[in-house]
Coordinates of C-alpha atoms in Angstrom, one line a residue:
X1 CA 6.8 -19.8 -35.7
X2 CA 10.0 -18.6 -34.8
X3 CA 9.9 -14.4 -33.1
X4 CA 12.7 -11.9 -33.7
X5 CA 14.8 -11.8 -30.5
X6 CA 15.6 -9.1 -28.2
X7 CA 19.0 -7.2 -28.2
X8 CA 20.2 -6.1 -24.9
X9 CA 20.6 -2.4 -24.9
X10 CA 24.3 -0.7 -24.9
X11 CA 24.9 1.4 -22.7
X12 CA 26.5 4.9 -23.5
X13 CA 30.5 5.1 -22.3
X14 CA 31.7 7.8 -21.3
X15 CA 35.2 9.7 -22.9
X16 CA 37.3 8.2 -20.5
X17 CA 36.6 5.0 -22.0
X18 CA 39.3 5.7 -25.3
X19 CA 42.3 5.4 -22.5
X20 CA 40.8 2.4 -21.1
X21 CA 41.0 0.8 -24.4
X22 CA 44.8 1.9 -24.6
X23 CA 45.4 0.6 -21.2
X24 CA 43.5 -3.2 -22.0
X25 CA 45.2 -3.4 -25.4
X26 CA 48.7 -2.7 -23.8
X27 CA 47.6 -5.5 -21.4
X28 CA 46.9 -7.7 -23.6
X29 CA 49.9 -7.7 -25.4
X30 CA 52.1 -8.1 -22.6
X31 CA 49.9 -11.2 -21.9
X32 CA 50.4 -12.6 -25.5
X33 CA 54.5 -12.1 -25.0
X34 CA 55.7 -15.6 -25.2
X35 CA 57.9 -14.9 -22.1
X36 CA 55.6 -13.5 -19.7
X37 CA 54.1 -17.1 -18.4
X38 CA 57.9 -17.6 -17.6
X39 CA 58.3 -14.8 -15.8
X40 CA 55.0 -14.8 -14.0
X41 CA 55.4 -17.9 -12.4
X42 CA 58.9 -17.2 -11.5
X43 CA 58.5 -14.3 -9.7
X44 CA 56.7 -14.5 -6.7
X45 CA 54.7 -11.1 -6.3
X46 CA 53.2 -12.7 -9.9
X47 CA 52.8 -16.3 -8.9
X48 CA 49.4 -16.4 -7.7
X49 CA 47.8 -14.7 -10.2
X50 CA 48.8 -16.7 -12.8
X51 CA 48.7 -19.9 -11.1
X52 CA 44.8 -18.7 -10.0
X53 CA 44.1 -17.7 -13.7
X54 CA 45.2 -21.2 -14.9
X55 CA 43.0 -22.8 -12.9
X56 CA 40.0 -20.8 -13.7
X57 CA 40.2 -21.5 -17.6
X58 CA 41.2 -25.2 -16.5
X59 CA 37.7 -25.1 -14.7
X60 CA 35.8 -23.7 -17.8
X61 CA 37.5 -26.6 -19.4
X62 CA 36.2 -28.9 -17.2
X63 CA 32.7 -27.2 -16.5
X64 CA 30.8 -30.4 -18.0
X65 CA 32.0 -32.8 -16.1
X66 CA 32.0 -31.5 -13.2
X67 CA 28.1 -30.7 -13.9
X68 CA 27.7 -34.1 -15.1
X69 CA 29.3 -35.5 -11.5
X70 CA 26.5 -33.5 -10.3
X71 CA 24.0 -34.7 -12.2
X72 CA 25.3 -38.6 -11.5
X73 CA 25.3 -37.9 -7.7
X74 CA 21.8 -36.9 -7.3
X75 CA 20.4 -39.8 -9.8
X76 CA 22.0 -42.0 -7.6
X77 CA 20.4 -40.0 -4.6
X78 CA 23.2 -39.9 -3.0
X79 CA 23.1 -36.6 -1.1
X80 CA 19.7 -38.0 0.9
X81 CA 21.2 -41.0 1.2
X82 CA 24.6 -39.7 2.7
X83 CA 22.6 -37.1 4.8
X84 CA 20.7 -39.8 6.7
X85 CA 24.2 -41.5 7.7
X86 CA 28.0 -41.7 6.0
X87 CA 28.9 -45.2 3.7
X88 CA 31.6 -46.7 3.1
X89 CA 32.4 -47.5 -1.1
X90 CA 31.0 -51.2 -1.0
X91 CA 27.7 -50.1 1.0
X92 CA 27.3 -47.1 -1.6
X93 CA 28.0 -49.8 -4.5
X94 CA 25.6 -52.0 -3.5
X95 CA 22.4 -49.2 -3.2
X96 CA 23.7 -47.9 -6.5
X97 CA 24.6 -51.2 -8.5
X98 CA 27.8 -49.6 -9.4
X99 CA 30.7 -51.2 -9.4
X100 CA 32.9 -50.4 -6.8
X101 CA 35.9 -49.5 -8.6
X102 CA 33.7 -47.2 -10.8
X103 CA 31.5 -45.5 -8.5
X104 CA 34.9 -44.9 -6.3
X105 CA 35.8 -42.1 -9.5
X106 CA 32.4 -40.4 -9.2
X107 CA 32.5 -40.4 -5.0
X108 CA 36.0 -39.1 -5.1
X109 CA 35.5 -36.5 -8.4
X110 CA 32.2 -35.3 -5.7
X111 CA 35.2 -35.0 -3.0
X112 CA 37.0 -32.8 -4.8
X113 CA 34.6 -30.6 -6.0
X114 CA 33.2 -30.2 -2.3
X115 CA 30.3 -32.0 -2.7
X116 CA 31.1 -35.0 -0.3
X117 CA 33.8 -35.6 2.0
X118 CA 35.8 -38.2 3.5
X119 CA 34.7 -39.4 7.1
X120 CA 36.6 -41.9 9.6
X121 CA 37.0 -45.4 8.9
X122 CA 36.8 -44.9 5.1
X123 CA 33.5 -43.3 5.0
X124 CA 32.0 -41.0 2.5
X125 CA 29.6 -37.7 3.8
X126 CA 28.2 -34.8 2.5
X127 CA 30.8 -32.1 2.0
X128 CA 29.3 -28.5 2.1
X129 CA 28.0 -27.8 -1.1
X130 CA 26.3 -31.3 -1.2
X131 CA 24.0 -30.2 2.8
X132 CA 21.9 -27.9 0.2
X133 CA 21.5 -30.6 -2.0
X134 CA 20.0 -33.0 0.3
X135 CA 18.0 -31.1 2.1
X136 CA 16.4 -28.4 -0.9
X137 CA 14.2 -30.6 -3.6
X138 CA 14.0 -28.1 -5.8
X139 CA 18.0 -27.9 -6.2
X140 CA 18.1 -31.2 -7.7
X141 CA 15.2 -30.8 -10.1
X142 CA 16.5 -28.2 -11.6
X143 CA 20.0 -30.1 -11.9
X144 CA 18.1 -33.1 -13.7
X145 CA 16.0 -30.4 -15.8
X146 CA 19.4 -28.6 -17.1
X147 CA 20.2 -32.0 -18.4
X148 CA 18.3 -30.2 -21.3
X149 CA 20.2 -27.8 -21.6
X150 CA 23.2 -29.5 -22.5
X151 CA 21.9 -31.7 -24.6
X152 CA 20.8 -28.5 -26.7
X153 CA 24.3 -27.4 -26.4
X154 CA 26.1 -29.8 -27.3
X155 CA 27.3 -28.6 -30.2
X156 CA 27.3 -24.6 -29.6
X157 CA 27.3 -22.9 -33.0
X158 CA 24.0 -25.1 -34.1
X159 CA 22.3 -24.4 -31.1
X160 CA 22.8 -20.8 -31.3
X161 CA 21.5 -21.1 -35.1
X162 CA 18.8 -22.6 -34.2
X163 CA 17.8 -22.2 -30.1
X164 CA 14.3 -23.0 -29.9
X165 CA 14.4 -26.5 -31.9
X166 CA 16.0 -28.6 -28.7
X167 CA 14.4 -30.0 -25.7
X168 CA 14.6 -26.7 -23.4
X169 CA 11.8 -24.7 -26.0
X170 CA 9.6 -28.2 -25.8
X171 CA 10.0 -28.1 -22.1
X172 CA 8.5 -24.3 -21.9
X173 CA 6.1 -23.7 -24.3
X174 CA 4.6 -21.0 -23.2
X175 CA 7.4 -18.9 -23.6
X176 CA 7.6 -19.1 -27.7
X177 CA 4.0 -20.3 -28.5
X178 CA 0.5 -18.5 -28.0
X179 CA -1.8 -20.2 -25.5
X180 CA -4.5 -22.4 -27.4
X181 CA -8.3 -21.5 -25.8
X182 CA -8.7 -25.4 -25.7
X183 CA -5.9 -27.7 -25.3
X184 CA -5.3 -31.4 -25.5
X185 CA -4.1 -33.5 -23.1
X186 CA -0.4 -34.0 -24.4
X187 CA -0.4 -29.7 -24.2
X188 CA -1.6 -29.6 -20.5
X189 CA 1.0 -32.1 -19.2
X190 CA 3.7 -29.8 -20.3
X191 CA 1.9 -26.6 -18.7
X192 CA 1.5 -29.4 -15.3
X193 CA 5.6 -30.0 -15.3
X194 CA 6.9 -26.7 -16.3
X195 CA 4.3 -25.8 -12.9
X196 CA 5.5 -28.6 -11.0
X197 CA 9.1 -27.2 -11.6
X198 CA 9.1 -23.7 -11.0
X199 CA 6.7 -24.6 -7.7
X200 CA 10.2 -26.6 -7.0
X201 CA 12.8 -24.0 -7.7
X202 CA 11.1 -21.1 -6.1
X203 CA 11.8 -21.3 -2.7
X204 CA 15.3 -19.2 -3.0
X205 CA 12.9 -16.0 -4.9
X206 CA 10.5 -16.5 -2.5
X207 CA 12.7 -15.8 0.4
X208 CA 14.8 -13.2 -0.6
X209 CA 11.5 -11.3 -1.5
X210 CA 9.9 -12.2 2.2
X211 CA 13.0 -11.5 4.0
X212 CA 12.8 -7.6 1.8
X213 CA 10.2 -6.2 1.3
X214 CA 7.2 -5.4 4.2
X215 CA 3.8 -6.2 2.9
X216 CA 2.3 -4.2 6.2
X217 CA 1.2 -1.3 3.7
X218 CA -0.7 -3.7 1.4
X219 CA -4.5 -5.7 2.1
X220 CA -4.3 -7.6 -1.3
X221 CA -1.6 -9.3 -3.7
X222 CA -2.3 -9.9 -7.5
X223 CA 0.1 -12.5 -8.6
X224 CA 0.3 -12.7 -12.2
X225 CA 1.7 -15.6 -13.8
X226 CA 1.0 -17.3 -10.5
X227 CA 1.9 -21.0 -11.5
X228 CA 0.8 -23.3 -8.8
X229 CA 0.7 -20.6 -6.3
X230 CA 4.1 -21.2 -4.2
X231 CA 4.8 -17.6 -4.0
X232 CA 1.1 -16.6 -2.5
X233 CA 1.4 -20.0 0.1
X234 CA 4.5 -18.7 1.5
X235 CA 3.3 -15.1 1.3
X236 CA -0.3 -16.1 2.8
X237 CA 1.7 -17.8 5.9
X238 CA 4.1 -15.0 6.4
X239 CA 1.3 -12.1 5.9
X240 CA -1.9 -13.5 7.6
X241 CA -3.7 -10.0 7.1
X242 CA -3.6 -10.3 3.2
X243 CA -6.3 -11.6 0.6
X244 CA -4.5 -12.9 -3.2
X245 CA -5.5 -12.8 -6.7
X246 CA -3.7 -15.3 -9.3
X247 CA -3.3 -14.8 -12.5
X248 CA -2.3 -17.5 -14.5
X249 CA -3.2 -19.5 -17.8
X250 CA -6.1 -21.5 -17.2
X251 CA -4.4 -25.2 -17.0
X252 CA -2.3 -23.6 -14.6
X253 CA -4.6 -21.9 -12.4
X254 CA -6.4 -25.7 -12.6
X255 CA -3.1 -27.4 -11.2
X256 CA -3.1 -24.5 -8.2
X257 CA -6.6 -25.0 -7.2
X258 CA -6.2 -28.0 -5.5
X259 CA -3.1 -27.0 -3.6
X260 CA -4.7 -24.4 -2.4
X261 CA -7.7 -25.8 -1.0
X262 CA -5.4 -28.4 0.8
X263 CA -3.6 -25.3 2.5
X264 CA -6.8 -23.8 3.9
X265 CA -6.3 -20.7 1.1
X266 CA -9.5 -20.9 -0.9
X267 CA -11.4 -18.6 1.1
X268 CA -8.3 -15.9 0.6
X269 CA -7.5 -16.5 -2.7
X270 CA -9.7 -15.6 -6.1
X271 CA -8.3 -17.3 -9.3
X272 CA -8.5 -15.7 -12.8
X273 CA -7.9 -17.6 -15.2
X274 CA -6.5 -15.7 -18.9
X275 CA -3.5 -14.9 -20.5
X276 CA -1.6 -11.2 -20.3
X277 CA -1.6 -10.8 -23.5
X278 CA -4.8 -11.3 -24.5
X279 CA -6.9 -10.3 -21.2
X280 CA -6.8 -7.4 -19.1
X281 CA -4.9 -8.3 -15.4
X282 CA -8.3 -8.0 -12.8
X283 CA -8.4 -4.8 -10.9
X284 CA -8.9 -4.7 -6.7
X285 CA -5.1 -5.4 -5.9
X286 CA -2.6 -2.6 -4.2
X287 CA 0.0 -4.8 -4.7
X288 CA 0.9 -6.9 -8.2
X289 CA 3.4 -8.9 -7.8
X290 CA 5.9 -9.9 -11.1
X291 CA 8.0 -13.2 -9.8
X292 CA 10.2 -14.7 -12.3
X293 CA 8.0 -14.0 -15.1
X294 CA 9.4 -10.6 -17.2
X295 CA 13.1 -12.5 -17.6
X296 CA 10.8 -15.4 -19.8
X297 CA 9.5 -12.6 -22.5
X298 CA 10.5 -10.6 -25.1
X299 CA 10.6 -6.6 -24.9
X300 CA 7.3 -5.9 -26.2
X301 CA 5.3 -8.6 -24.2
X302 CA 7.1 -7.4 -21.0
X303 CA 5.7 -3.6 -21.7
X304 CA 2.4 -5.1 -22.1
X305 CA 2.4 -6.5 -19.2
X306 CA 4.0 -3.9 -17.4
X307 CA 0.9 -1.9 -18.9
X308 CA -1.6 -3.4 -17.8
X309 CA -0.3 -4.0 -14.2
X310 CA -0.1 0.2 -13.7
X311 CA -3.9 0.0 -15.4
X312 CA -5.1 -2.4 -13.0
X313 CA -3.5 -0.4 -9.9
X314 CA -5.0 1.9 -7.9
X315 CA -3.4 5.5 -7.3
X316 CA -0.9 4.3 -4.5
X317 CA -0.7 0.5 -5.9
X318 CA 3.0 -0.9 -6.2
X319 CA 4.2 -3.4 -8.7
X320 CA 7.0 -5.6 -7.0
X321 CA 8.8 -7.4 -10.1
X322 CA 11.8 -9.9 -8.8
X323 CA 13.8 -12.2 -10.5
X324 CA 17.5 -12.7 -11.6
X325 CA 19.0 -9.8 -13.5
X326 CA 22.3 -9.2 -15.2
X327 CA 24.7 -7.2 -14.0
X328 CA 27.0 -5.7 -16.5
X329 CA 29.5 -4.2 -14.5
X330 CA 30.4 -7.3 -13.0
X331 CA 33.9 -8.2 -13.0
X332 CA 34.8 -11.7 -15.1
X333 CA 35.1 -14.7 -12.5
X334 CA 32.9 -13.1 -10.2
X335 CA 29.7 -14.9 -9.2
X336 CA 27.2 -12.0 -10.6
X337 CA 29.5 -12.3 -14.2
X338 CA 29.2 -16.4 -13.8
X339 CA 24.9 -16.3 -13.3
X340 CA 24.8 -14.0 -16.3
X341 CA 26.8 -16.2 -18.5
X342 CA 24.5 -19.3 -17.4
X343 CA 21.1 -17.2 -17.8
X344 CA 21.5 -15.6 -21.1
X345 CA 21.7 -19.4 -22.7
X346 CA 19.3 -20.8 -20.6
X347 CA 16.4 -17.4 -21.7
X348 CA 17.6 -18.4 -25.0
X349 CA 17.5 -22.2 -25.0
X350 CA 13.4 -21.7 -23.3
X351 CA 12.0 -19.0 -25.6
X352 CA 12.6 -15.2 -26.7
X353 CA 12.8 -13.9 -23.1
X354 CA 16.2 -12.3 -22.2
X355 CA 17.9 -11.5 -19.0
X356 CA 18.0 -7.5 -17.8
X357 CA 20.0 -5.1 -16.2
X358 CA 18.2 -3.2 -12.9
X359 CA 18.0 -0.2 -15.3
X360 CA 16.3 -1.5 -18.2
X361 CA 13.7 -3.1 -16.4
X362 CA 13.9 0.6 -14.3
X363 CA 13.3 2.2 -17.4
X364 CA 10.4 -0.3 -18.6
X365 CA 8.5 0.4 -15.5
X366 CA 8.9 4.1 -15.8
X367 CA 8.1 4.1 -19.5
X368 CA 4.8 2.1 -18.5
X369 CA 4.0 4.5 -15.8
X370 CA 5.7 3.8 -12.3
X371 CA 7.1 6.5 -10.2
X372 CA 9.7 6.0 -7.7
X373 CA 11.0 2.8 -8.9
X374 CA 13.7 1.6 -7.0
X375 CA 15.9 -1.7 -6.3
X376 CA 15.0 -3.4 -3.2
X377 CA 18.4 -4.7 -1.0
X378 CA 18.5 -8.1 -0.5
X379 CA 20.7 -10.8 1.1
X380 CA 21.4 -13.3 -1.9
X381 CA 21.1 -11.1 -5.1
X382 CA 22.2 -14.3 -7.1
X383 CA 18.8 -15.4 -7.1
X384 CA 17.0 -12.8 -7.7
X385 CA 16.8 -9.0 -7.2
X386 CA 13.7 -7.1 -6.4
X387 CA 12.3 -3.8 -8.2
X388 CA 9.7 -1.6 -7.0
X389 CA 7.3 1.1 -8.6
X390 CA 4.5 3.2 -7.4
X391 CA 1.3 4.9 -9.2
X392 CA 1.1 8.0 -8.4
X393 CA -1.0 9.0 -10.9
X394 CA -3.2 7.3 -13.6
X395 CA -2.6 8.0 -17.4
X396 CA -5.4 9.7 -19.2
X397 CA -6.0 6.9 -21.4
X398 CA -6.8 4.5 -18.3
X399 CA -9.1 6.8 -16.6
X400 CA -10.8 10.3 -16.4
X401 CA -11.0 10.3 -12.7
X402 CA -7.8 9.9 -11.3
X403 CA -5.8 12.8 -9.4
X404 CA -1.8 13.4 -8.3

């Protein structure tokens, strides 16, 4: 059954906003003169910019098949192939099965796109942007898993008529379907390679939030929707002082138990198995601990949550919530503007979740409870940014006996 989606709240503009209507109108129709291309490219204080413009709608144009050279280079492995030692084209053709004369288009499409580049004696190697791919696992999962995605997509206006019948809402069921007590087998292999995944693509979140935010303060973490427990590993390693809760659907928390025993963790680390919308989050944590998990839900599920993390905190508790947010004031072409674009499809391809500004998930936490909520600097905000909120007080309906 399909749920009503979320609408991203407007924000309020100011008066000075009517002249910056003028002002973008009177822009645009200068750009819509027939002459002013002409002109542009003629004059050479105007040159750049339009030659730079054209070649930023020529790589929107071309935005699916350069994804699609990316998906064909790491099927064909060649970024661990090509990090272990630089090929030649016949070498490469004959570990791929390729032709030559065909695999030669995808080596030299990766060349230009700066995922390999040209060595001595007519060698291909790894270019820049291809070192991350050969050396980060979870990068190329999650190129092979957008492979989804477009497939949804391929035709724009159905998809957007009808989101959740495509591959991506099959592939993440948890994010459009209530959790069945009991499940069959076909149902728990999907909850073991959404797991599998995420464990994958972590790594990024979990080091922005290590490299941020000083868990000295804290003696124990409650991660809720915990997966297969990367975050609490990595945390566990860095923080040797702290003991974890997870929180996690039971087929989950199934999949994590083993890992964690193979790390050493089970004497640190309490599973509870349940759902957030069904069970209370167990008390005993100062710190809960939100990691990609409010950007998968709708409005009202996210306030639940939210909820029921400030009734399971102790006065002085924090709720650390970090993940990728939009960022509305984002200039187009620049990289926060390009993450939103790619996130708001890919929330809506999985399920009813939605991606959020800072301030509305500032204002969620407040509205739940939180004092003090504040954003968290970190190096790489393009994977994720990190909130922060205090109890400083519990709400009458939680408890009689709590003080300022």
């Amino acid at each position: 059954m399909s749920q009503p989606l979320d609408l991203a709240a407007v924000q309020a503009r100011t008066a000075s906003t009517s002249f910056k209507d003028a002002w973008q109108a009177r822009l645009e129709h200068w750009y819509a003169h027939p002459g002013l291309y002409r002109w542009s490219l003629g004059n050479p204080l105007t040159r750049w910019l339009t030659r730079r413009r054209t070649r930023k709608l020529f790589d929107l144009m071309a935005g699916f098949v350069h994804s699609q050279v990316l998906l064909g280079c790491v099927r064909l492995d060649l970024f661990r192939a090509l990090h272990h030692a630089p090929a030649n084209l016949n070498d490469l053709a004959r570990r791929t099965g390729l032709a030559p004369a065909v695999l030669q288009r995808l080596l030299l499409s990766a060349v230009a796109l700066g995922l390999l580049e040209h060595r001595s004696q007519g060698r291909f190697g790894l270019g820049p942007l291809g070192v991350p791919l050969a050396q980060h696992e979870g990068i190329a999962q999650m190129i092979e898993h957008n492979h989804l995605l477009y497939q949804d997509m391929q035709d724009p206006l159905q998809f957007l008529g009808n989101a959740w019948s495509g591959g991506m809402a099959e592939y993440w069921p948890y994010a459009h379907e209530q959790p069945k007590p009991a499940m069959p087998q076909a149902e728990v292999d999907k909850f073991t390679r959404y797991s599998e995944l995420m464990a994958a693509s972590q790594g990024f979140v979990v080091q922005e939030i290590l490299s941020s935010y000083f868990f000295d303060e804290h003696r124990c973490v409650l991660d809720v929707g915990a997966g297969r427990g990367r975050f609490v590993s990595e945390l566990a390693a860095h923080a040797p002082h702290l003991q974890f809760k997870m929180f996690d659907l039971p087929p989950v928390l199934a999949l994590a138990r083993e890992g964690l025993q193979a790390k050493g963790l089970t004497e640190r680390v309490a599973l509870h198995p349940g759902s957030f919308l069904n069970d209370p989050l167990p008390e005993g944590a100062d710190l809960i601990t939100l990691v990609r998990v409010a950007h998968d839900h709708p409005d009202a599920v996210v306030r639940q949550i939210l909820q029921k993390a400030y009734a399971a905190l102790p006065v002085g508790g924090v709720l650390l919530l970090a993940e990728p947010m939009a960022q509305p004031d984002a200039e187009a072409g620049q990289p926060e503007a390009s993450v939103d674009a790619y996130f708001h499809f890919y929330l809506l391809a999985m399920g009813a979740g939605r991606l959020r500004t800072p301030q509305e998930l500032q204002n969620m936490m407040q509205e739940a409870g939180f004092s003090h909520v504040e954003q968290v600097p970190n190096a790489m905000p393009i994977h994720a940014r990190i909130l922060v909120g205090r109890k400083s007080q519990c709400l009458p309906l939680v408890s009689e006996n709590c003080v300022n």
